[in-house]
Amino acid sequence: MNSSQFKSNELKKLCSLVGFKPDFIQQVVDNIDSYYQEWVEKKIDKKTGEFKKYKDGTIKERIIRPSLRELKLIQKRIKNKILAPIELPDTVHGGIKRRSNITNAKPHQGNKYQFTTDLQNFFPSISSKRVYDTLVSLGFSTHYSRWITKLTTWKHELPQGTPTSTHLANLVFLKTDFELIELCNRHGLTYTRFVDDLTFSSQQDFKEVLNEILNIVKSNGFQLSYRKTKYKGNQTITGIDVFLHKIDAPQKIKDKSNIEIETGKKIKPYTVYLNNIRKTNIKKKAIHK
């Protein structure tokens, strides 16, 4: 098989998975700008409800770039049929079925020392080239990787707001994850990641390891938000209050749950969420044979 035949077969293989013909896939790639929206969203502080600001008072913003129409469907199929089956370590909780911000926080319950940090501009910092290189490193052919990259990145980066972006970001960060896991295994630390939120914890003080953790992240080309970098006990981890013997929802969630119950609302999303958190604290009874 010559190169052109192989390239054609790789495109056909991708097309059979996403359910569109090669000519249409080529048409989408050639007119990729028409398959995206773009708007600027002001960042809101989850604790205060106010806009986040830089030191000079400028409001922080993020660019949202959701995909549209057939491209969105193609990306959903790429996610479900190509990306989701790739096994990720147990430490990764964002964008994975049956894992959530709750399962991300739970492993840190009972650990006295907790270190949290946040990756700055996570999606925009991941270039199209980095997505392509990651796919090739995972064993996909160069042609297959190139088509996936063309169909999942825009303006030379990973767009925020598409079905595939979280999965691809997880794969790009995988090398860093493994380095952090190896470090944590050596020092007896618990590590989890929920998209761009990294959490480390231990029963023992591990302050001397913090620089090594940060250096691993930075050496792999990622930036950290030092404003969100904290080392203390009983933190709020991915929106969950973590204590010695339990995890719980923040007070604002409890308040909204109480309003739902008191007003007799039929649909109670905050109450359901609160119950999902609290049921992780119920100890399973031992089964005696």
Coordinates of C-alpha atoms in Angstrom, one line a residue:
M1 CA 0.0 0.0 0.0
N2 CA 1.4 3.4 -1.0
S3 CA 1.3 6.5 1.0
S4 CA -1.7 8.1 -0.7
Q5 CA -3.7 4.8 -0.3
F6 CA -2.8 4.6 3.4
K7 CA -3.8 8.3 3.9
S8 CA -7.2 7.6 2.1
N9 CA -7.8 4.5 4.2
E10 CA -7.1 6.3 7.4
L11 CA -9.7 9.0 6.5
K12 CA -12.2 6.3 5.6
K13 CA -11.6 4.6 8.9
L14 CA -12.3 7.8 10.8
C15 CA -15.4 8.5 8.6
S16 CA -16.8 5.1 9.4
L17 CA -16.7 5.9 13.1
V18 CA -18.2 9.4 12.9
G19 CA -20.8 8.5 10.3
F20 CA -19.9 11.0 7.6
K21 CA -18.4 10.6 4.1
P22 CA -14.8 11.7 3.4
D23 CA -16.0 14.5 1.0
F24 CA -18.1 16.0 3.7
I25 CA -15.4 15.7 6.4
Q26 CA -13.1 17.5 3.9
Q27 CA -15.7 20.2 3.4
V28 CA -16.1 20.7 7.1
V29 CA -12.3 21.1 7.5
D30 CA -12.1 23.5 4.6
N31 CA -14.8 25.7 6.1
I32 CA -14.0 25.1 9.8
D33 CA -14.6 28.8 10.8
S34 CA -18.3 28.5 10.0
Y35 CA -18.7 25.6 12.4
Y36 CA -17.8 27.5 15.5
Q37 CA -19.2 30.3 17.6
E38 CA -17.1 32.6 19.7
W39 CA -17.9 35.0 22.6
V40 CA -16.2 36.5 25.6
E41 CA -17.4 35.4 29.1
K42 CA -16.5 37.3 32.3
K43 CA -15.2 35.1 35.0
I44 CA -17.2 34.9 38.2
D45 CA -15.8 34.1 41.7
K46 CA -17.8 31.1 42.9
K47 CA -17.4 32.2 46.6
T48 CA -18.5 35.8 46.2
G49 CA -20.6 35.7 43.1
E50 CA -18.7 38.8 41.8
F51 CA -16.5 39.2 38.8
K52 CA -12.9 38.1 39.1
K53 CA -10.4 40.9 38.6
Y54 CA -6.7 41.4 38.0
K55 CA -4.7 43.6 40.4
D56 CA -5.2 46.6 38.2
G57 CA -9.0 46.2 38.5
T58 CA -9.6 44.7 35.0
I59 CA -12.2 42.0 34.9
K60 CA -10.9 38.6 34.0
E61 CA -12.4 37.0 30.9
R62 CA -12.4 33.7 29.0
I63 CA -13.2 33.0 25.3
I64 CA -15.9 30.4 24.8
R65 CA -15.8 28.6 21.4
P66 CA -18.5 26.0 21.1
S67 CA -18.7 23.9 17.9
L68 CA -21.9 23.9 15.8
R69 CA -24.1 21.6 13.7
E70 CA -22.4 18.6 12.1
L71 CA -19.0 19.4 13.6
K72 CA -20.5 19.1 17.1
L73 CA -21.9 15.7 16.2
I74 CA -18.6 14.6 14.7
Q75 CA -16.8 15.7 17.8
K76 CA -19.3 13.8 20.1
R77 CA -18.6 10.6 18.1
I78 CA -14.8 11.2 18.2
K79 CA -15.2 11.6 22.0
N80 CA -17.3 8.5 22.5
K81 CA -15.7 6.1 20.0
I82 CA -12.1 7.2 19.9
L83 CA -11.1 9.2 23.0
A84 CA -13.3 7.9 25.8
P85 CA -12.1 4.3 25.5
I86 CA -8.5 5.4 26.2
E87 CA -7.9 4.4 29.8
L88 CA -6.9 7.1 32.2
P89 CA -5.5 6.7 35.7
D90 CA -7.8 6.7 38.7
T91 CA -6.5 10.1 39.7
V92 CA -8.2 11.8 36.8
H93 CA -11.9 12.7 37.5
G94 CA -12.9 15.5 35.0
G95 CA -14.9 14.5 31.9
I96 CA -15.0 10.8 32.8
K97 CA -18.2 8.7 33.3
R98 CA -19.0 7.9 36.9
R99 CA -16.4 10.4 38.1
S100 CA -17.1 13.9 39.2
N101 CA -16.0 16.8 41.4
I102 CA -17.3 14.7 44.3
T103 CA -15.2 11.6 43.6
N104 CA -12.3 14.0 43.1
A105 CA -12.6 15.4 46.6
K106 CA -13.4 12.2 48.5
P107 CA -9.9 10.6 48.4
H108 CA -8.6 13.6 50.4
Q109 CA -11.0 13.2 53.3
G110 CA -9.1 12.6 56.6
N111 CA -5.8 14.0 55.3
K112 CA -4.6 16.8 57.6
Y113 CA -2.4 18.5 55.0
Q114 CA -3.9 19.6 51.6
F115 CA -2.3 21.4 48.7
T116 CA -4.5 22.7 45.8
T117 CA -3.4 24.5 42.7
D118 CA -5.0 25.5 39.4
L119 CA -3.7 25.4 35.8
Q120 CA -3.9 28.8 34.2
N121 CA -5.7 29.1 30.8
F122 CA -5.7 25.3 30.5
F123 CA -7.5 24.8 27.2
P124 CA -6.1 27.8 25.3
S125 CA -2.6 26.9 26.4
I126 CA -2.9 23.5 24.6
S127 CA -1.8 24.1 20.9
S128 CA -3.0 22.1 17.9
K129 CA 0.5 20.7 17.5
R130 CA 0.5 19.4 21.1
V131 CA -2.8 17.7 20.5
Y132 CA -1.4 16.1 17.3
D133 CA 1.9 15.0 19.0
T134 CA -0.1 13.5 21.9
L135 CA -2.3 11.5 19.5
V136 CA 0.8 10.2 17.7
S137 CA 2.5 9.3 21.0
L138 CA -0.6 7.2 21.9
G139 CA -0.2 5.1 18.8
F140 CA -2.5 6.7 16.2
S141 CA -1.0 7.2 12.7
T142 CA 0.2 10.6 11.6
H143 CA -2.7 10.8 9.1
Y144 CA -5.4 9.8 11.6
S145 CA -3.9 12.1 14.2
R146 CA -3.9 15.0 11.7
W147 CA -7.6 14.5 10.9
I148 CA -8.7 14.3 14.5
T149 CA -6.6 17.4 15.3
K150 CA -8.2 19.4 12.4
L151 CA -11.7 18.4 13.6
T152 CA -11.1 19.2 17.3
T153 CA -8.9 22.3 17.4
W154 CA -9.5 25.8 16.2
K155 CA -7.3 28.9 15.8
H156 CA -4.3 26.7 16.6
E157 CA -5.5 25.7 20.0
L158 CA -8.0 23.6 22.0
P159 CA -11.3 25.5 22.0
Q160 CA -13.2 25.8 25.3
G161 CA -16.8 24.6 25.0
T162 CA -16.6 21.6 22.6
P163 CA -17.4 17.9 23.3
T164 CA -13.8 16.8 22.8
S165 CA -11.8 19.4 24.5
T166 CA -11.8 18.0 28.1
H167 CA -10.9 14.5 26.8
L168 CA -8.1 15.8 24.7
A169 CA -6.8 18.0 27.5
N170 CA -6.8 15.0 29.8
L171 CA -4.7 13.1 27.2
V172 CA -2.3 16.0 26.7
F173 CA -1.8 16.2 30.5
L174 CA -1.3 12.5 30.8
K175 CA 2.5 12.6 30.8
T176 CA 2.4 15.2 33.6
D177 CA -0.1 13.1 35.5
F178 CA 2.2 10.0 35.4
E179 CA 5.1 12.1 36.6
L180 CA 3.0 13.5 39.5
I181 CA 1.7 10.0 40.4
E182 CA 5.2 8.7 40.5
L183 CA 6.3 11.5 42.8
C184 CA 3.3 11.0 45.1
N185 CA 3.9 7.3 45.3
R186 CA 7.4 8.0 46.5
H187 CA 6.2 10.4 49.2
G188 CA 3.0 8.7 50.2
L189 CA 0.7 11.5 48.9
T190 CA -2.8 11.3 47.5
Y191 CA -3.2 13.1 44.2
T192 CA -6.3 13.8 42.1
R193 CA -7.0 16.1 39.1
F194 CA -10.4 17.5 38.0
V195 CA -9.7 19.1 34.6
D196 CA -7.4 22.0 35.6
D197 CA -7.7 21.6 39.4
L198 CA -4.9 19.7 41.0
T199 CA -5.1 18.5 44.6
F200 CA -2.5 16.7 46.8
S201 CA -2.9 15.6 50.4
S202 CA -1.3 13.6 53.2
Q203 CA -1.5 12.8 56.9
Q204 CA 2.0 14.2 57.1
D205 CA 3.4 17.7 56.4
F206 CA 4.8 17.6 52.8
K207 CA 5.8 21.2 52.4
E208 CA 9.2 20.2 51.3
V209 CA 7.7 18.5 48.2
L210 CA 5.7 21.5 46.9
N211 CA 8.4 23.0 44.7
E212 CA 9.0 19.6 43.1
I213 CA 5.3 19.3 42.3
L214 CA 5.2 22.8 40.8
N215 CA 8.4 22.2 38.8
I216 CA 6.9 19.0 37.2
V217 CA 3.9 21.0 36.1
K218 CA 5.9 23.9 34.8
S219 CA 8.5 21.8 33.1
N220 CA 5.8 20.2 31.0
G221 CA 4.7 23.6 29.6
F222 CA 1.8 24.4 31.9
Q223 CA 1.2 27.6 33.8
L224 CA -0.1 27.8 37.4
S225 CA -2.5 30.2 39.0
Y226 CA -0.7 31.1 42.1
R227 CA -3.7 33.0 43.4
K228 CA -5.4 29.6 43.7
T229 CA -2.4 27.8 45.1
K230 CA -3.0 27.0 48.8
Y231 CA -1.4 24.7 51.4
K232 CA -3.6 24.1 54.4
G233 CA -6.1 21.7 56.0
N234 CA -9.9 21.5 55.6
Q235 CA -10.0 23.1 52.2
T236 CA -12.8 23.4 49.6
I237 CA -11.7 21.0 46.9
T238 CA -13.5 21.3 43.6
G239 CA -16.5 22.8 45.3
I240 CA -16.7 20.3 48.1
D241 CA -15.8 21.0 51.8
V242 CA -13.4 18.3 52.9
F243 CA -13.0 17.5 56.6
L244 CA -11.4 14.8 58.8
H245 CA -14.4 12.4 58.9
K246 CA -16.7 13.6 56.1
I247 CA -17.1 15.7 53.0
D248 CA -20.0 18.2 52.6
A249 CA -21.5 20.8 50.4
P250 CA -20.7 24.5 51.0
Q251 CA -23.2 26.5 52.9
K252 CA -24.7 28.2 49.8
I253 CA -25.7 24.7 48.5
K254 CA -27.3 23.8 51.8
D255 CA -29.2 27.1 51.8
K256 CA -30.5 26.5 48.3
S257 CA -31.5 22.9 49.2
N258 CA -33.5 24.2 52.2
I259 CA -35.3 26.7 49.9
E260 CA -36.2 23.9 47.5
I261 CA -37.6 21.7 50.3
E262 CA -39.4 24.6 52.1
T263 CA -41.1 25.8 48.9
G264 CA -42.0 22.3 47.9
K265 CA -40.4 22.4 44.5
K266 CA -40.9 19.2 42.4
I267 CA -37.4 19.4 40.9
K268 CA -34.7 19.8 43.5
P269 CA -31.3 19.8 41.8
Y270 CA -29.5 21.3 44.8
T271 CA -31.0 18.7 47.2
V272 CA -30.1 15.9 44.9
Y273 CA -26.5 17.2 44.7
L274 CA -26.3 17.6 48.5
N275 CA -27.6 14.0 48.9
N276 CA -25.0 12.7 46.4
I277 CA -22.3 14.3 48.4
R278 CA -23.5 13.2 51.8
K279 CA -24.2 9.6 50.8
T280 CA -20.5 9.1 50.4
N281 CA -20.1 9.5 54.2
I282 CA -22.4 6.6 54.9
K283 CA -20.4 3.6 56.0
K284 CA -21.3 0.4 54.4
K285 CA -22.3 -2.3 56.8
A286 CA -20.1 -5.4 56.9
I287 CA -21.8 -8.5 55.5
H288 CA -21.5 -11.4 57.9
K289 CA -21.8 -14.9 56.4

